[in-house]
């Protein structure tokens, strides 16, 4: 079935849905198609498990450390499965697993202890941090394991239990990961549910859920927030981005081109905070596009399991269709492909790495999130124009500024309206930093202590000082 184009929802058979290998476009396995009616029992068990899980912080630290070791030990089983269903090169799957284990270790710390409030009043007040209860974690298909751990590691460390729902495009490695992690945890503390919609929306609006932590697109994030409003559960949303990279007039194009290329094309461009638009001074624009095109033309594109592959397929048929559509629209709008610009003539969801020049600033490939291997390079006149164009979006995840004078680049970066800005690189995150999008890129803060506190509630006790 070469170039098979399944509909957006995976097919089902016998209570299971098929999982497609994006490198072939063919089904290679299936996963349980769980129904929303099962959620009452799943959330009920998560609530039951929470009663004891929340009481012993030291046991939680031990369990999370054991889980991290187990994830590393399971790498050789997890990585090929992740590559098979997601498409990414095998080395990137191993990197994702290493990051997953690192995240578990990062959060394997004692929960915050009681903290006195000193405001001069004659009472002794104290904040005691309490867990929330069962947390619903809903994640997308681009980094299924890493993003799942970004949800469950801080939630579990805080004393909550978790019901995790992966994307139907990538259920298999998540199920395996959860079985590995769960072996180190008491029963019911971490549960995976797989299935098609409305499983996610019912989970988000389930009355037994006390925190919905979601990563995905802006429209789905909006629906999740509406669903969670029914029970007024806490909501954390990590949503899409349309990150701009601004190149300054002192940039050394040849020196930064490779780094800039991979900041846009890693994981086939399917990264929330990938570089999605490049702004270059008008006189440098064609040399920037040409330099990026050299990397686009020479990058080895292929199945993630093939040794030597640097760029895999797009994950699914609907996403490939979107990338094709945005590129065709950009070309119809007057854009010019300096590299690529088309699907590859082979089975699977492959799109040639594409660098576009002469694209009007209002073409959808510039104004919307392409989430694929296509990058427009746009000219600017003054720096003010560049900053204004970079900020002229409903998104606000990240941004970067590239130049030789780092202080000047940092001053420009300071003007970007986003959660994280980088100088001379892009999309590198520390586990210890706060991660928060502004505007429509997100609600709430993940990462570091902020991620932990996002899973806790303050409980305050006042008592007379003299007692
Ligand atoms: P998506 O919004 O389509 O799906 C995300 C998850 O939500 C999946 O598990 C999906 O099955 C589920 N879902 C679908 N409809 C739902 C509903 N009505 N209620 C509850 N859950 C529902 O996103 P996607 O296509 O899987 O992922 C790509 C998007 O994710 C991009 O926009 C990307 O930028 C974003 N993303 C953001 C971050 C971040 O940290 N900000 C990280 C990775 C990806």
PDB file of C-alpha atoms in Angstrom, residues 153-333:
ATOM      1  CA  UNK A 153       7.702  13.134  36.709  1.00  0.00           C
ATOM      2  CA  UNK A 154       6.751  16.387  38.505  1.00  0.00           C
ATOM      3  CA  UNK A 155       3.172  15.218  39.122  1.00  0.00           C
ATOM      4  CA  UNK A 156       4.331  11.987  40.775  1.00  0.00           C
ATOM      5  CA  UNK A 157       7.120  13.741  42.707  1.00  0.00           C
ATOM      6  CA  UNK A 158       4.492  16.086  44.153  1.00  0.00           C
ATOM      7  CA  UNK A 159       2.453  13.112  45.416  1.00  0.00           C
ATOM      8  CA  UNK A 160      -0.225  12.975  42.725  1.00  0.00           C
ATOM      9  CA  UNK A 161      -1.219   9.969  40.670  1.00  0.00           C
ATOM     10  CA  UNK A 162      -1.377  10.184  36.870  1.00  0.00           C
ATOM     11  CA  UNK A 163      -3.595   8.995  34.037  1.00  0.00           C
ATOM     12  CA  UNK A 164      -1.570   9.425  30.850  1.00  0.00           C
ATOM     13  CA  UNK A 165      -3.084   9.581  27.368  1.00  0.00           C
ATOM     14  CA  UNK A 166      -0.681   9.496  24.407  1.00  0.00           C
ATOM     15  CA  UNK A 167      -1.572  10.475  20.868  1.00  0.00           C
ATOM     16  CA  UNK A 168      -3.219   7.659  18.876  1.00  0.00           C
ATOM     17  CA  UNK A 169      -0.324   8.092  16.409  1.00  0.00           C
ATOM     18  CA  UNK A 170       2.243   7.051  19.037  1.00  0.00           C
ATOM     19  CA  UNK A 171       0.665   4.783  21.662  1.00  0.00           C
ATOM     20  CA  UNK A 172       3.126   1.884  21.642  1.00  0.00           C
ATOM     21  CA  UNK A 173       6.370   3.248  23.073  1.00  0.00           C
ATOM     22  CA  UNK A 174       4.327   5.113  25.701  1.00  0.00           C
ATOM     23  CA  UNK A 175       2.630   1.885  26.790  1.00  0.00           C
ATOM     24  CA  UNK A 176       6.015   0.202  27.064  1.00  0.00           C
ATOM     25  CA  UNK A 177       7.488   3.185  28.941  1.00  0.00           C
ATOM     26  CA  UNK A 178       4.572   3.189  31.371  1.00  0.00           C
ATOM     27  CA  UNK A 179       4.946  -0.521  32.057  1.00  0.00           C
ATOM     28  CA  UNK A 180       8.655   0.019  32.789  1.00  0.00           C
ATOM     29  CA  UNK A 181       8.021   3.027  35.065  1.00  0.00           C
ATOM     30  CA  UNK A 182       4.978   1.463  36.737  1.00  0.00           C
ATOM     31  CA  UNK A 183       7.039  -1.560  37.791  1.00  0.00           C
ATOM     32  CA  UNK A 184       8.853   0.806  40.168  1.00  0.00           C
ATOM     33  CA  UNK A 185       5.606   2.332  41.521  1.00  0.00           C
ATOM     34  CA  UNK A 186       2.647   1.083  43.565  1.00  0.00           C
ATOM     35  CA  UNK A 187      -0.310  -0.105  41.505  1.00  0.00           C
ATOM     36  CA  UNK A 188      -2.584   2.587  40.097  1.00  0.00           C
ATOM     37  CA  UNK A 189      -0.070   5.439  40.544  1.00  0.00           C
ATOM     38  CA  UNK A 190       0.598   5.722  36.786  1.00  0.00           C
ATOM     39  CA  UNK A 191      -1.914   4.398  34.226  1.00  0.00           C
ATOM     40  CA  UNK A 192      -1.902   4.741  30.448  1.00  0.00           C
ATOM     41  CA  UNK A 193      -5.095   4.889  28.446  1.00  0.00           C
ATOM     42  CA  UNK A 194      -4.997   4.657  24.642  1.00  0.00           C
ATOM     43  CA  UNK A 195      -7.775   5.311  22.194  1.00  0.00           C
ATOM     44  CA  UNK A 196      -9.292   7.756  19.788  1.00  0.00           C
ATOM     45  CA  UNK A 197     -11.385  10.804  20.551  1.00  0.00           C
ATOM     46  CA  UNK A 198     -13.457  11.433  22.579  1.00  0.00           C
ATOM     47  CA  UNK A 199     -11.182   9.595  25.040  1.00  0.00           C
ATOM     48  CA  UNK A 200      -8.961  12.680  25.594  1.00  0.00           C
ATOM     49  CA  UNK A 201     -11.807  15.152  25.902  1.00  0.00           C
ATOM     50  CA  UNK A 202     -13.646  12.895  28.379  1.00  0.00           C
ATOM     51  CA  UNK A 203     -10.489  12.469  30.411  1.00  0.00           C
ATOM     52  CA  UNK A 204      -9.939  16.255  30.499  1.00  0.00           C
ATOM     53  CA  UNK A 205     -13.481  16.827  31.736  1.00  0.00           C
ATOM     54  CA  UNK A 206     -13.650  13.858  34.124  1.00  0.00           C
ATOM     55  CA  UNK A 207     -14.904  15.012  37.543  1.00  0.00           C
ATOM     56  CA  UNK A 208     -12.289  12.917  39.379  1.00  0.00           C
ATOM     57  CA  UNK A 209      -9.344  14.712  37.738  1.00  0.00           C
ATOM     58  CA  UNK A 210      -7.829  17.617  39.720  1.00  0.00           C
ATOM     59  CA  UNK A 211      -5.215  18.851  37.216  1.00  0.00           C
ATOM     60  CA  UNK A 212      -5.201  18.566  33.448  1.00  0.00           C
ATOM     61  CA  UNK A 213      -1.729  18.998  32.018  1.00  0.00           C
ATOM     62  CA  UNK A 214      -1.839  19.104  28.238  1.00  0.00           C
ATOM     63  CA  UNK A 215       0.702  19.496  25.440  1.00  0.00           C
ATOM     64  CA  UNK A 216      -0.525  19.880  21.896  1.00  0.00           C
ATOM     65  CA  UNK A 217      -2.029  22.328  19.442  1.00  0.00           C
ATOM     66  CA  UNK A 218      -3.762  25.599  20.294  1.00  0.00           C
ATOM     67  CA  UNK A 219      -7.255  24.523  19.129  1.00  0.00           C
ATOM     68  CA  UNK A 220      -7.112  21.299  21.169  1.00  0.00           C
ATOM     69  CA  UNK A 221      -5.705  23.207  24.142  1.00  0.00           C
ATOM     70  CA  UNK A 222      -8.707  25.497  23.998  1.00  0.00           C
ATOM     71  CA  UNK A 223     -11.065  22.484  23.942  1.00  0.00           C
ATOM     72  CA  UNK A 224      -9.208  20.924  26.885  1.00  0.00           C
ATOM     73  CA  UNK A 225      -9.539  24.127  28.920  1.00  0.00           C
ATOM     74  CA  UNK A 226     -13.262  24.232  28.146  1.00  0.00           C
ATOM     75  CA  UNK A 227     -13.634  20.591  29.191  1.00  0.00           C
ATOM     76  CA  UNK A 228     -11.698  21.070  32.432  1.00  0.00           C
ATOM     77  CA  UNK A 229     -13.865  24.073  33.261  1.00  0.00           C
ATOM     78  CA  UNK A 230     -16.709  21.631  33.986  1.00  0.00           C
ATOM     79  CA  UNK A 231     -14.999  20.476  37.180  1.00  0.00           C
ATOM     80  CA  UNK A 232     -12.795  23.580  37.547  1.00  0.00           C
ATOM     81  CA  UNK A 233      -9.701  21.372  37.523  1.00  0.00           C
ATOM     82  CA  UNK A 234      -6.364  23.167  37.323  1.00  0.00           C
ATOM     83  CA  UNK A 235      -5.121  23.452  33.735  1.00  0.00           C
ATOM     84  CA  UNK A 236      -1.572  23.630  32.393  1.00  0.00           C
ATOM     85  CA  UNK A 237      -1.316  24.069  28.623  1.00  0.00           C
ATOM     86  CA  UNK A 238       1.873  23.806  26.575  1.00  0.00           C
ATOM     87  CA  UNK A 239       0.812  24.684  23.053  1.00  0.00           C
ATOM     88  CA  UNK A 240       2.120  25.465  19.597  1.00  0.00           C
ATOM     89  CA  UNK A 241       4.730  27.982  18.543  1.00  0.00           C
ATOM     90  CA  UNK A 242       5.887  29.974  15.535  1.00  0.00           C
ATOM     91  CA  UNK A 243       9.385  30.860  16.706  1.00  0.00           C
ATOM     92  CA  UNK A 244      11.331  33.477  14.769  1.00  0.00           C
ATOM     93  CA  UNK A 245      15.110  33.558  14.396  1.00  0.00           C
ATOM     94  CA  UNK A 246      16.432  37.070  13.752  1.00  0.00           C
ATOM     95  CA  UNK A 247      19.837  37.238  12.094  1.00  0.00           C
ATOM     96  CA  UNK A 248      21.712  40.481  12.756  1.00  0.00           C
ATOM     97  CA  UNK A 249      23.831  42.275  10.141  1.00  0.00           C
ATOM     98  CA  UNK A 250      27.093  41.113  11.767  1.00  0.00           C
ATOM     99  CA  UNK A 251      26.133  37.422  11.610  1.00  0.00           C
ATOM    100  CA  UNK A 252      28.689  35.052  10.078  1.00  0.00           C
ATOM    101  CA  UNK A 253      26.339  33.108   7.842  1.00  0.00           C
ATOM    102  CA  UNK A 254      28.627  30.159   7.072  1.00  0.00           C
ATOM    103  CA  UNK A 255      29.474  29.782  10.734  1.00  0.00           C
ATOM    104  CA  UNK A 256      25.905  29.541  12.008  1.00  0.00           C
ATOM    105  CA  UNK A 257      24.120  27.920   9.038  1.00  0.00           C
ATOM    106  CA  UNK A 258      24.404  24.312  10.218  1.00  0.00           C
ATOM    107  CA  UNK A 259      23.219  25.118  13.754  1.00  0.00           C
ATOM    108  CA  UNK A 260      20.359  27.227  12.412  1.00  0.00           C
ATOM    109  CA  UNK A 261      19.361  24.502   9.950  1.00  0.00           C
ATOM    110  CA  UNK A 262      19.075  21.842  12.667  1.00  0.00           C
ATOM    111  CA  UNK A 263      17.274  24.261  14.981  1.00  0.00           C
ATOM    112  CA  UNK A 264      14.547  24.266  12.321  1.00  0.00           C
ATOM    113  CA  UNK A 265      14.718  20.697  10.979  1.00  0.00           C
ATOM    114  CA  UNK A 266      15.454  18.434  13.962  1.00  0.00           C
ATOM    115  CA  UNK A 267      12.732  15.809  14.336  1.00  0.00           C
ATOM    116  CA  UNK A 268      11.689  16.771  10.783  1.00  0.00           C
ATOM    117  CA  UNK A 269      10.672  20.250  11.999  1.00  0.00           C
ATOM    118  CA  UNK A 270       8.100  18.709  14.345  1.00  0.00           C
ATOM    119  CA  UNK A 271       9.255  20.559  17.433  1.00  0.00           C
ATOM    120  CA  UNK A 272       7.042  23.086  19.207  1.00  0.00           C
ATOM    121  CA  UNK A 273       9.955  25.495  19.612  1.00  0.00           C
ATOM    122  CA  UNK A 274      11.745  24.824  16.332  1.00  0.00           C
ATOM    123  CA  UNK A 275      12.820  27.842  14.314  1.00  0.00           C
ATOM    124  CA  UNK A 276       9.797  28.315  12.054  1.00  0.00           C
ATOM    125  CA  UNK A 277      10.665  31.672  10.418  1.00  0.00           C
ATOM    126  CA  UNK A 278      14.060  33.233   9.675  1.00  0.00           C
ATOM    127  CA  UNK A 279      14.427  37.028   9.381  1.00  0.00           C
ATOM    128  CA  UNK A 280      17.661  38.189   7.719  1.00  0.00           C
ATOM    129  CA  UNK A 281      18.862  41.677   6.707  1.00  0.00           C
ATOM    130  CA  UNK A 282      17.733  42.196   3.096  1.00  0.00           C
ATOM    131  CA  UNK A 283      21.322  42.219   1.759  1.00  0.00           C
ATOM    132  CA  UNK A 284      22.077  38.842   3.430  1.00  0.00           C
ATOM    133  CA  UNK A 285      18.790  37.135   2.672  1.00  0.00           C
ATOM    134  CA  UNK A 286      19.816  35.187  -0.421  1.00  0.00           C
ATOM    135  CA  UNK A 287      23.139  34.043   1.066  1.00  0.00           C
ATOM    136  CA  UNK A 288      21.307  32.841   4.208  1.00  0.00           C
ATOM    137  CA  UNK A 289      18.763  30.932   2.091  1.00  0.00           C
ATOM    138  CA  UNK A 290      21.552  29.419  -0.033  1.00  0.00           C
ATOM    139  CA  UNK A 291      23.604  28.371   2.996  1.00  0.00           C
ATOM    140  CA  UNK A 292      20.571  26.699   4.589  1.00  0.00           C
ATOM    141  CA  UNK A 293      19.691  25.081   1.256  1.00  0.00           C
ATOM    142  CA  UNK A 294      23.102  23.358   1.143  1.00  0.00           C
ATOM    143  CA  UNK A 295      22.242  21.543   4.370  1.00  0.00           C
ATOM    144  CA  UNK A 296      18.703  20.826   3.163  1.00  0.00           C
ATOM    145  CA  UNK A 297      20.033  19.244  -0.029  1.00  0.00           C
ATOM    146  CA  UNK A 298      22.697  17.158   1.672  1.00  0.00           C
ATOM    147  CA  UNK A 299      20.741  15.943   4.745  1.00  0.00           C
ATOM    148  CA  UNK A 300      20.188  12.189   4.519  1.00  0.00           C
ATOM    149  CA  UNK A 301      16.417  11.640   4.476  1.00  0.00           C
ATOM    150  CA  UNK A 302      15.144   8.137   5.140  1.00  0.00           C
ATOM    151  CA  UNK A 303      13.555   5.663   7.512  1.00  0.00           C
ATOM    152  CA  UNK A 304      14.565   6.353  11.095  1.00  0.00           C
ATOM    153  CA  UNK A 305      15.809   2.794  11.515  1.00  0.00           C
ATOM    154  CA  UNK A 306      18.250   3.113   8.571  1.00  0.00           C
ATOM    155  CA  UNK A 307      21.747   3.905   9.783  1.00  0.00           C
ATOM    156  CA  UNK A 308      22.863   7.307   8.525  1.00  0.00           C
ATOM    157  CA  UNK A 309      19.372   8.850   8.391  1.00  0.00           C
ATOM    158  CA  UNK A 310      19.364  12.394   9.734  1.00  0.00           C
ATOM    159  CA  UNK A 311      15.787  13.330   8.748  1.00  0.00           C
ATOM    160  CA  UNK A 312      12.906  10.898   9.021  1.00  0.00           C
ATOM    161  CA  UNK A 313       9.381  11.107   7.593  1.00  0.00           C
ATOM    162  CA  UNK A 314       6.617  13.419   8.765  1.00  0.00           C
ATOM    163  CA  UNK A 315       4.714  11.510  11.457  1.00  0.00           C
ATOM    164  CA  UNK A 316       1.297  11.130   9.855  1.00  0.00           C
ATOM    165  CA  UNK A 317      -0.661  11.619   6.661  1.00  0.00           C
ATOM    166  CA  UNK A 318      -2.682  14.586   7.906  1.00  0.00           C
ATOM    167  CA  UNK A 319       0.450  16.442   8.984  1.00  0.00           C
ATOM    168  CA  UNK A 320       2.116  15.672   5.645  1.00  0.00           C
ATOM    169  CA  UNK A 321      -0.948  17.025   3.833  1.00  0.00           C
ATOM    170  CA  UNK A 322      -0.729  20.199   5.929  1.00  0.00           C
ATOM    171  CA  UNK A 323       2.959  20.690   5.110  1.00  0.00           C
ATOM    172  CA  UNK A 324       2.245  20.098   1.415  1.00  0.00           C
ATOM    173  CA  UNK A 325      -0.658  22.532   1.477  1.00  0.00           C
ATOM    174  CA  UNK A 326       1.273  25.330   3.222  1.00  0.00           C
ATOM    175  CA  UNK A 327       4.189  24.900   0.808  1.00  0.00           C
ATOM    176  CA  UNK A 328       1.932  24.918  -2.261  1.00  0.00           C
ATOM    177  CA  UNK A 329       0.211  28.043  -0.955  1.00  0.00           C
ATOM    178  CA  UNK A 330       3.582  29.742  -0.361  1.00  0.00           C
ATOM    179  CA  UNK A 331       4.635  28.940  -3.946  1.00  0.00           C
ATOM    180  CA  UNK A 332       1.296  30.201  -5.266  1.00  0.00           C
ATOM    181  CA  UNK A 333       1.851  33.390  -3.241  1.00  0.00           C
TER     182      UNK A 333
END
